[in-house]
Short mmCIF file of C-alpha atoms in Angstrom, two decimals:
data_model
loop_
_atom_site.label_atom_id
_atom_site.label_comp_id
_atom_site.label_asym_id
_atom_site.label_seq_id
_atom_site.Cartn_x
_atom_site.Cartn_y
_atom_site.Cartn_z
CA UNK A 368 70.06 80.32 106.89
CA UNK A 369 73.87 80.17 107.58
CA UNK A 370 76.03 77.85 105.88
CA UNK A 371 79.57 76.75 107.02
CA UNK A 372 82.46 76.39 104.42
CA UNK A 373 85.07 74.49 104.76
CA UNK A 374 88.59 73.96 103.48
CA UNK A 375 90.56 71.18 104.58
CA UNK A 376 94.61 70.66 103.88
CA UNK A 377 97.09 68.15 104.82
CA UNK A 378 97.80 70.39 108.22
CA UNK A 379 95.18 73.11 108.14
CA UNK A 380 91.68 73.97 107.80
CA UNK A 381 89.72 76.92 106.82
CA UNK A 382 86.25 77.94 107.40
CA UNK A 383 83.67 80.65 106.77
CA UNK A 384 80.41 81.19 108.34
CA UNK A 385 78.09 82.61 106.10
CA UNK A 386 74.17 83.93 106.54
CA UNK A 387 72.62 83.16 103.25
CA UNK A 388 69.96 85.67 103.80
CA UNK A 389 72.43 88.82 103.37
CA UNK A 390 74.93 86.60 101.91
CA UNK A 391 77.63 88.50 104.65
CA UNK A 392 80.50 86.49 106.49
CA UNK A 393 79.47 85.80 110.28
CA UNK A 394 82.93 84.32 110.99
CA UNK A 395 85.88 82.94 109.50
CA UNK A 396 89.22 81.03 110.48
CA UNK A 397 91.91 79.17 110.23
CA UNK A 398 93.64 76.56 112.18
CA UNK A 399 96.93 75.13 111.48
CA UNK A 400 99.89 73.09 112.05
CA UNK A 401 97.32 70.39 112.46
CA UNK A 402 99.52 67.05 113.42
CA UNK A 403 102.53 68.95 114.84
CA UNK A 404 103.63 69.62 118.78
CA UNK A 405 101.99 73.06 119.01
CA UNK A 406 99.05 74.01 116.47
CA UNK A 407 97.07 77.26 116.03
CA UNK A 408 93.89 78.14 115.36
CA UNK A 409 93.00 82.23 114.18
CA UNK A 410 89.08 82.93 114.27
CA UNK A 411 87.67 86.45 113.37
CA UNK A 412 84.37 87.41 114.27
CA UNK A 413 82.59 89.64 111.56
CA UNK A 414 79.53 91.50 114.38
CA UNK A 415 79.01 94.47 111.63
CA UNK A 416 81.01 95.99 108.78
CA UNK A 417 82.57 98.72 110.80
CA UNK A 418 84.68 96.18 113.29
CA UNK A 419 86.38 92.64 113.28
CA UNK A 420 87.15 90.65 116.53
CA UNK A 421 90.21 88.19 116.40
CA UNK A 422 90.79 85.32 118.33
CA UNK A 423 94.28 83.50 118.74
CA UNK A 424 94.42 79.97 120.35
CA UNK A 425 97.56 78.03 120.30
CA UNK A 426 96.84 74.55 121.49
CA UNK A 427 97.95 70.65 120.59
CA UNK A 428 95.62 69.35 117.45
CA UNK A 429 96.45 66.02 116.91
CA UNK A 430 94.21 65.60 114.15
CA UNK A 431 91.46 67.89 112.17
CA UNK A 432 88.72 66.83 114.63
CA UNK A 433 90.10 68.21 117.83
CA UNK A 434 90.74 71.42 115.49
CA UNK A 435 87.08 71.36 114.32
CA UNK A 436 85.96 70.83 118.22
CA UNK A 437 87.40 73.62 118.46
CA UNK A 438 85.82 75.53 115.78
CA UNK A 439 82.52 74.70 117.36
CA UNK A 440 83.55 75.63 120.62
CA UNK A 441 84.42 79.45 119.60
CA UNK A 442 80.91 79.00 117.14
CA UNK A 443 78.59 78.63 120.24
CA UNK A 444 80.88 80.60 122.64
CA UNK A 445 78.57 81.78 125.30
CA UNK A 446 79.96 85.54 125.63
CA UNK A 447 81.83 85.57 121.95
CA UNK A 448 79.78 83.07 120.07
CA UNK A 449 78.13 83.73 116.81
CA UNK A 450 75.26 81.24 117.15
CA UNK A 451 73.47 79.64 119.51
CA UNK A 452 73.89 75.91 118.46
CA UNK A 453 75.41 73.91 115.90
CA UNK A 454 72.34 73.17 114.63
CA UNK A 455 71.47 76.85 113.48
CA UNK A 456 73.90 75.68 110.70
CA UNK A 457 71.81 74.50 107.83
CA UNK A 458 74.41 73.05 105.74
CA UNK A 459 78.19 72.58 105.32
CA UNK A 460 80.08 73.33 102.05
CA UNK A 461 83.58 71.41 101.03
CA UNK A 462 85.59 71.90 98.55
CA UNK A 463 86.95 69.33 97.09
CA UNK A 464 90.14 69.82 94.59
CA UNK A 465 89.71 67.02 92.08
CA UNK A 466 85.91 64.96 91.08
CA UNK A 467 87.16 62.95 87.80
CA UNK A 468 84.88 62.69 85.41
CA UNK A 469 82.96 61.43 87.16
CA UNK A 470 81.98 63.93 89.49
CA UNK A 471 80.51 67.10 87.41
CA UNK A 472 78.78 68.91 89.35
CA UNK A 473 78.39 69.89 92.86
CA UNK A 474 76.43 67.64 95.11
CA UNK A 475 75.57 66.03 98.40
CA UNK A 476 77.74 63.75 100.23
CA UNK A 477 77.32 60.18 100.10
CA UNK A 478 79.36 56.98 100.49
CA UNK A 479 79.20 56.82 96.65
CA UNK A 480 80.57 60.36 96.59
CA UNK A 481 83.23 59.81 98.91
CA UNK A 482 84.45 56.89 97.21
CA UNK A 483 84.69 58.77 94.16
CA UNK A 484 86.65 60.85 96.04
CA UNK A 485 89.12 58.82 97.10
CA UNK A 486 89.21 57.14 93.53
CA UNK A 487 90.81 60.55 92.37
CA UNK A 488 93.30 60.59 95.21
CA UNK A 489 96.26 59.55 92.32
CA UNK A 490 95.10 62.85 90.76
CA UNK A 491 95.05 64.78 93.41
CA UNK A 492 97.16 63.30 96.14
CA UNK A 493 97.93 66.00 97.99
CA UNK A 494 94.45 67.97 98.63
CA UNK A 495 91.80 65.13 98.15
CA UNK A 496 92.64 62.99 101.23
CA UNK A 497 92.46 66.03 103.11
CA UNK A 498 89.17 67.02 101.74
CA UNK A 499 88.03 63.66 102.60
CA UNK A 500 89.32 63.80 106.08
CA UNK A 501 87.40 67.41 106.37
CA UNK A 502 84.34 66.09 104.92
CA UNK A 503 84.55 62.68 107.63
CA UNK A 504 85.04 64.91 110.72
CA UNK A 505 82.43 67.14 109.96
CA UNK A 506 80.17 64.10 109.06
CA UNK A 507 81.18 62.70 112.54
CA UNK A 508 80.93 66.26 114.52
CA UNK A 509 77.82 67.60 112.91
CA UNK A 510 75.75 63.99 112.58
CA UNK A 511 72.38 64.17 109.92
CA UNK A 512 73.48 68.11 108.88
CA UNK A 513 74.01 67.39 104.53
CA UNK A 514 77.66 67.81 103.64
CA UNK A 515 77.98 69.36 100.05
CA UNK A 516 81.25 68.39 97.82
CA UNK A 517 82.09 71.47 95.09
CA UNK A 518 84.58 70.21 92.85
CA UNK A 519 87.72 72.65 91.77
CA UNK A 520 87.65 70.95 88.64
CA UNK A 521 83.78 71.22 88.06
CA UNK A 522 83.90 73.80 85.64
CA UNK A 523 86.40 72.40 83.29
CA UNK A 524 84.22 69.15 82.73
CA UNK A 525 82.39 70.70 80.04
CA UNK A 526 85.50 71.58 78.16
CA UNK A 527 85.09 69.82 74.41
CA UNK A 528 87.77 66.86 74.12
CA UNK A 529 90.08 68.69 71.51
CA UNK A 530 90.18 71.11 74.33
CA UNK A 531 91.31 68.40 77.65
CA UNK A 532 92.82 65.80 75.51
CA UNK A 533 96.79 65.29 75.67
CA UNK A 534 98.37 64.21 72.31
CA UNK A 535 99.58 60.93 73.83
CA UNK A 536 98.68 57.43 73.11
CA UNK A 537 94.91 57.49 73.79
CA UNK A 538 95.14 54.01 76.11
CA UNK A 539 96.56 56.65 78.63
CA UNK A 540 93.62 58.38 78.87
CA UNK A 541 91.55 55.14 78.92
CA UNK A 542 93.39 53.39 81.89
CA UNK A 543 94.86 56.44 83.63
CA UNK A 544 92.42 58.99 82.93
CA UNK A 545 95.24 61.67 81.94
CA UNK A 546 93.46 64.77 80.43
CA UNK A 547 93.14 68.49 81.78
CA UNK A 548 90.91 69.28 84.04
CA UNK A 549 91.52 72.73 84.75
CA UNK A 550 91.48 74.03 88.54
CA UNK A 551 90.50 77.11 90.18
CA UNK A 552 86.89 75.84 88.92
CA UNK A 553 84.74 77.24 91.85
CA UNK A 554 86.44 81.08 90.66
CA UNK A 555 86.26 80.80 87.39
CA UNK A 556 82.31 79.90 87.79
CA UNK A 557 81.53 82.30 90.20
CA UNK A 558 83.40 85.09 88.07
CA UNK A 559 81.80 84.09 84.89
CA UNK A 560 77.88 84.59 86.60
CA UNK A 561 79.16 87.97 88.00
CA UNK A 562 80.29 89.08 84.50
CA UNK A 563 77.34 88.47 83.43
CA UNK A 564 75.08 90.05 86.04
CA UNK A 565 77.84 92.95 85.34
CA UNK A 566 77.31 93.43 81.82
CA UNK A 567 73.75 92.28 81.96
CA UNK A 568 73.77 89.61 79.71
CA UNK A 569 72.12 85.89 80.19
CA UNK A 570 74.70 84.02 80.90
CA UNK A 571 74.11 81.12 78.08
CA UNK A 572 75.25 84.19 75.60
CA UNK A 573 78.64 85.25 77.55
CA UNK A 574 81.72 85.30 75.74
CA UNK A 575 84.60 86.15 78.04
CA UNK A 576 88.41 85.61 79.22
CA UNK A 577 89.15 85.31 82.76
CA UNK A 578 92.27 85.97 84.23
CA UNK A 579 92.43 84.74 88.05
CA UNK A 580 96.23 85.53 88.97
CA UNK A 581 97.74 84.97 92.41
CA UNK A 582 99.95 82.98 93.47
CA UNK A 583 98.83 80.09 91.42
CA UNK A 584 97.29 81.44 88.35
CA UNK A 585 94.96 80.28 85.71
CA UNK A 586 92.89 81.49 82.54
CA UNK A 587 89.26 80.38 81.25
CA UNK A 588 88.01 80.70 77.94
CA UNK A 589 84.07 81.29 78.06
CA UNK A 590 81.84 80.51 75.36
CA UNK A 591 78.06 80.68 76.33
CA UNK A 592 78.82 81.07 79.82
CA UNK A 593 80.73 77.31 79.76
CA UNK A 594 84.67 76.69 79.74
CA UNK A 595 85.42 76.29 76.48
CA UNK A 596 89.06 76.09 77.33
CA UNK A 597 91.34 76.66 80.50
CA UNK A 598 95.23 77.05 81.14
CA UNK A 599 95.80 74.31 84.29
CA UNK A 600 95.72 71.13 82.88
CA UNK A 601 96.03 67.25 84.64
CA UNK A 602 97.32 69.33 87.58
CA UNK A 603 97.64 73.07 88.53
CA UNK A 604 101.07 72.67 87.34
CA UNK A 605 100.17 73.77 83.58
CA UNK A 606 99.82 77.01 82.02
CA UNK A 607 101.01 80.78 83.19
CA UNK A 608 104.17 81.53 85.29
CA UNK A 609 103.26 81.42 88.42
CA UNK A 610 104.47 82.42 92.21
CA UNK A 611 106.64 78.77 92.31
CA UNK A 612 105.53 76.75 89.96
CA UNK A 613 107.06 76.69 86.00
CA UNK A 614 104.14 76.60 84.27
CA UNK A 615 104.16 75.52 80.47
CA UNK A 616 107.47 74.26 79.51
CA UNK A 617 109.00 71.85 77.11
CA UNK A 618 108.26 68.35 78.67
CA UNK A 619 111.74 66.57 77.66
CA UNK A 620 113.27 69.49 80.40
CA UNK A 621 112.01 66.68 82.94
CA UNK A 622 114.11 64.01 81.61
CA UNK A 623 117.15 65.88 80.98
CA UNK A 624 117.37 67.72 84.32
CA UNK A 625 116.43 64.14 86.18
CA UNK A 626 119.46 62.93 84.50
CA UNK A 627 121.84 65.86 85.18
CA UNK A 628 121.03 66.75 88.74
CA UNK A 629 120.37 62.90 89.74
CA UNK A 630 116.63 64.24 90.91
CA UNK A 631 113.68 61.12 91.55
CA UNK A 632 110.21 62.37 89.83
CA UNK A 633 109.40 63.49 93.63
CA UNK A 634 112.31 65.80 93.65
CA UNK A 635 111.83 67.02 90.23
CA UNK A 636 108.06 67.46 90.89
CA UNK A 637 108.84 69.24 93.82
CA UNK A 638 111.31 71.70 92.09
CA UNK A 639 108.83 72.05 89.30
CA UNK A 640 105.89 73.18 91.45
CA UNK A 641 107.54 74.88 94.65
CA UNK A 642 110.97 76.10 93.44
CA UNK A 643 110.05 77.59 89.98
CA UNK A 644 108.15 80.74 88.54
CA UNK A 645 108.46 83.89 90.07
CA UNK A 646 110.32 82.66 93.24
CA UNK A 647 112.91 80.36 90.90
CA UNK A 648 113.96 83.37 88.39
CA UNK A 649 114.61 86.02 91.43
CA UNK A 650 113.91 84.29 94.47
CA UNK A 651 110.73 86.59 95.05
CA UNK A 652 107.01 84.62 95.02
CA UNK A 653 105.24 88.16 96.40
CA UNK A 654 104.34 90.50 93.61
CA UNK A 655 105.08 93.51 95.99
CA UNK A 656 108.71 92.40 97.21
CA UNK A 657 109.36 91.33 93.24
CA UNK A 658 108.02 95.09 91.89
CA UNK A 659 109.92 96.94 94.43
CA UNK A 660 113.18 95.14 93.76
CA UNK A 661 112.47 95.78 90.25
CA UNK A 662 111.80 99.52 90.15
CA UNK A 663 115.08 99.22 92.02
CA UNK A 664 116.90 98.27 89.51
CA UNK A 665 116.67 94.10 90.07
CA UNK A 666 117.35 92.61 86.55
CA UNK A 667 116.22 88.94 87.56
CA UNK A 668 112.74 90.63 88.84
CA UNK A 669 112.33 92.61 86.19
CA UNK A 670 112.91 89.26 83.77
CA UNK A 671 110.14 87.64 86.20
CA UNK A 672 107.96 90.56 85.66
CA UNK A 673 108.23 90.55 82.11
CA UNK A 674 107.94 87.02 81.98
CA UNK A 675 104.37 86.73 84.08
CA UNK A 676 103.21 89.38 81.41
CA UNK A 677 104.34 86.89 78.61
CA UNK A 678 102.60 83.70 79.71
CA UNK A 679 99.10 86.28 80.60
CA UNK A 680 99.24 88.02 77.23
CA UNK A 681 99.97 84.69 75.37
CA UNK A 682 97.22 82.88 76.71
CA UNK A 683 94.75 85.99 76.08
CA UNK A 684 95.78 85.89 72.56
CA UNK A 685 95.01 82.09 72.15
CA UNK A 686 91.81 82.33 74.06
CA UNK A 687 90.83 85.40 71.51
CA UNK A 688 90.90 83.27 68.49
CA UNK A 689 89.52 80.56 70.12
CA UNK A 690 86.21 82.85 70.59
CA UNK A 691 86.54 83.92 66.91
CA UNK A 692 87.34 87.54 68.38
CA UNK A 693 83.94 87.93 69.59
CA UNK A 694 84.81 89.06 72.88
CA UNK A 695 82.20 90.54 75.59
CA UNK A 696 84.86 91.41 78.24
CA UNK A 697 88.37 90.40 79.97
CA UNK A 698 88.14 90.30 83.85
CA UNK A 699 91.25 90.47 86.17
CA UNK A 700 90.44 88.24 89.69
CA UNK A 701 92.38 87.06 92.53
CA UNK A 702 95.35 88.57 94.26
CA UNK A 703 97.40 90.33 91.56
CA UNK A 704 94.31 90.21 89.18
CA UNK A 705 92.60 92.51 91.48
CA UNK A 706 94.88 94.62 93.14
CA UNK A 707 98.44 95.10 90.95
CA UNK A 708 97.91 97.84 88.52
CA UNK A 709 101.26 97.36 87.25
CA UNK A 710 100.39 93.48 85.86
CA UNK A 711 96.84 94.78 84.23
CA UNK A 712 98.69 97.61 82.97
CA UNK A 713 101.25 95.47 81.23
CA UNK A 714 98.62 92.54 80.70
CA UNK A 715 96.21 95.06 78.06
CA UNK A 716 98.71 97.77 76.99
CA UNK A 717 98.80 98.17 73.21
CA UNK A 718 95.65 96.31 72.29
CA UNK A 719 93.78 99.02 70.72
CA UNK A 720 94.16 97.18 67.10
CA UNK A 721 92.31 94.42 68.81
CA UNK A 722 89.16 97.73 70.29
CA UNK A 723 91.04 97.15 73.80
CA UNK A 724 91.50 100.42 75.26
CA UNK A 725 92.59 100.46 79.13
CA UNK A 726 91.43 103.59 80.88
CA UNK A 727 94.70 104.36 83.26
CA UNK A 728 93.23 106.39 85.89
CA UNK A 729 90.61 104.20 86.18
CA UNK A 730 92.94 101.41 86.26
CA UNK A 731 95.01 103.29 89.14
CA UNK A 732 91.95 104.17 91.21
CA UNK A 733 92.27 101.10 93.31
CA UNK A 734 88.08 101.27 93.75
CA UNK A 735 86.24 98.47 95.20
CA UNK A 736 83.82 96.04 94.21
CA UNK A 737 82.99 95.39 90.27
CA UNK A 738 84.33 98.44 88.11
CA UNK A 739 85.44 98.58 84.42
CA UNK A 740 88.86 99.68 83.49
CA UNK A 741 88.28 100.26 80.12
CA UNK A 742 87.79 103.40 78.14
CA UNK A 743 84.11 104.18 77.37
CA UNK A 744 84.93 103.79 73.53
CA UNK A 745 86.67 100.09 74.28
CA UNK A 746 85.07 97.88 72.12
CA UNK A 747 85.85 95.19 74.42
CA UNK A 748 85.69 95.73 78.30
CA UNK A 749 88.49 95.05 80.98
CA UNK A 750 87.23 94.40 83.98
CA UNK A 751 88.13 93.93 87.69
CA UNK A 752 85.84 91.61 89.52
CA UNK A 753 86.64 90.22 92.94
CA UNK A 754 85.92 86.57 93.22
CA UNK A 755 84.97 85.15 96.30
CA UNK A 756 85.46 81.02 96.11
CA UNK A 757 83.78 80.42 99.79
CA UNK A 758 80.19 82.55 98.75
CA UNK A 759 79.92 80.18 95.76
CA UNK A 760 80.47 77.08 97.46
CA UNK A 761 78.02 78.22 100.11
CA UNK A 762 75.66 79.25 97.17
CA UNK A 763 75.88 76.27 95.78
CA UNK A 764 75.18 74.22 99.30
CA UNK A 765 72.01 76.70 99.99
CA UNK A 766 70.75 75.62 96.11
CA UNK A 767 71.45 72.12 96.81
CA UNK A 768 69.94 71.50 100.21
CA UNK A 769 66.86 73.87 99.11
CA UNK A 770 66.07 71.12 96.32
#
């Protein structure tokens, strides 16, 4: 069974081909500048582990579905192709940033579901008109194949309310629906299983802290295998420092700057969430270009550095008392989560009074895969666990269609 994922944006889309039965990537892609004079489309074909074939095609896309013809085209190639026919594709996998609460769980596309959809565009009115727009070409280009909607914000929904609510006048939440919903949903999910298929523990009894850090970062809280809390809140705008965006800050700093600088809420938003974090204290949004300037002697990046470590280590510390200190393990994911030493280093130094003992060799051995950088003698574990956001939405298609 193969499954196609798909990720549509305002000007790109992204796509995976994946066969279910050895859950391995047959294909993946991107095409962009979808809309402008000269678009681009990037497809590498996946034959066996040992080599990768790359395809480059620069060509007009004036909207997503001559960029998914495309797609198709390169799909059932006769000489490069990786399948015979559309139709070898048994289902196709969306995900979609922002469900409401009304949508809390994956499922299959309907005209209901769509609607709902566009319901939450004012939540989400960047990504979920181009999820829609994905999900509608595909629905046009592959006719009677099931389309299956996985929700960013899925795994939040079963947050308690002292956890989502926002300590403003509750008719806001009735007419507006203003609460946190948490993104980076389909990770956090897919991490918590894995942690629990690490450790070996059902995962109704895991107790963990995620850390999925990139450049957009968020924490979970796990209780039972659920989100019992998470950082993001009514947008991804909430919680850690991040590669541009602020994060957490005193909400009357809107206002005041507004009024100072003469900025409109777009302009301030847009400051807020692509001018901020890493890239507003030293101009640097890439972990490697910000820790090289630093061990070279860049104050501003080192501030940044230390800063990142601040909002991580703050958050852990919430999220610990939270679970009572009954703790099974803390996993590092995404980009920096899985790959800076120097961040998990800083993140878990010092926390033996809490049984946290990081094992630095192991934490500088760069190895692959699930591995534990913990001491043996670490009452808790630390963890690095890759996440992989397009396997779980595929997954989660394969479990749907199967029913």
């Amino acid at each position: 069974m193969k499954i196609l994922v798909v990720n549509s944006g305002s000007s790109s889309c992204k796509y995976q081909l994946i066969e279910m039965d050895t859950e391995t990537v047959v294909c993946s892609g991107i095409a962009e500048r979808i809309g402008l004079e000269m678009g681009s489309l990037s497809h590498k074909i996946y034959p066996g582990t040992d080599r990768e074939e790359k395809i480059v095609r620069e060509q007009h896309f004036p909207t997503h579905k001559e960029a998914m013809e495309l797609v198709i085209a390169l799909l059932t190639d006769a000489d490069k192709g990786v399948i015979k026919d559309k139709n070898e594709i048994a289902a196709i996998g969306h995900r979609v940033l922002q469900g409401g609460e009304e949508m809390t769980e994956p499922v299959i596309v309907t005209e209901h579901v769509k609607q709902c959809i566009r319901d939450c565009i004012p939540l989400g009115p960047l990504h979920n008109p181009a999820n829609l727009m994905g999900i509608e070409v595909c629905e046009a280009l592959f006719p009677g194949l099931p389309n299956v909607a996985v929700f960013d914000t899925e795994f939040g929904m079963s947050m308690p309310d002292e956890s989502y609510m926002y300590a403003l006048p509750y008719s806001y939440y009735e007419e507006m629906r203003i609460r946190r919903y948490g993104f980076h949903g389909t990770s956090h999910k897919y991490i918590a299983k894995k942690t629990a298929e690490y450790l070996g523990k059902p995962l109704n009894t895991l107790r963990s802290i995620t850390m999925h850090l990139g450049n957009g970062s968020s924490m979970t809280c796990v209780k039972n295998g659920r989100c019992l809390d998470t950082s993001m809140g009514l947008t991804p705008l909430e919680g850690l420092v991040m590669g541009t965006r602020c994060g957490t800050i005193d909400a009357a700093i809107v206002p005041f700057v507004m009024q100072k600088k003469g900025l409109t809420p777009a302009e301030i938003d847009d400051v807020m969430n692509k001018k901020s974090g890493l890239m507003g204290l030293c101009g640097m949004s890439d972990m490697r270009d910000l820790e090289a300037a630093r061990d070279n002697g860049d104050k501003k990046a080192d501030l940044a550095f230390r800063m990142l470590v601040h909002s991580i280590r703050k958050q852990l510390g919430a999220y610990f008392f939270l679970l009572d200190g009954q703790v099974d393990a803390l996993v590092f994911t995404a980009g920096i989560g899985e790959h800076d030493v120097d961040v998990r280093e800083a993140v878990v130094s010092n926390l033996e009074a809490l049984g946290i003992k990081l094992d630095k060799e192991k934490n500088k051995a760069h190895l692959s895969g699930a591995h534990t950088i913990s001491t043996p003698d670490s009452k808790i574990q630390v963890l690095v666990i890759p996440t992989n956001e397009e396997l779980q939405i595929a997954q989660t298609a394969k479990e749907l269609i199967s029913k």
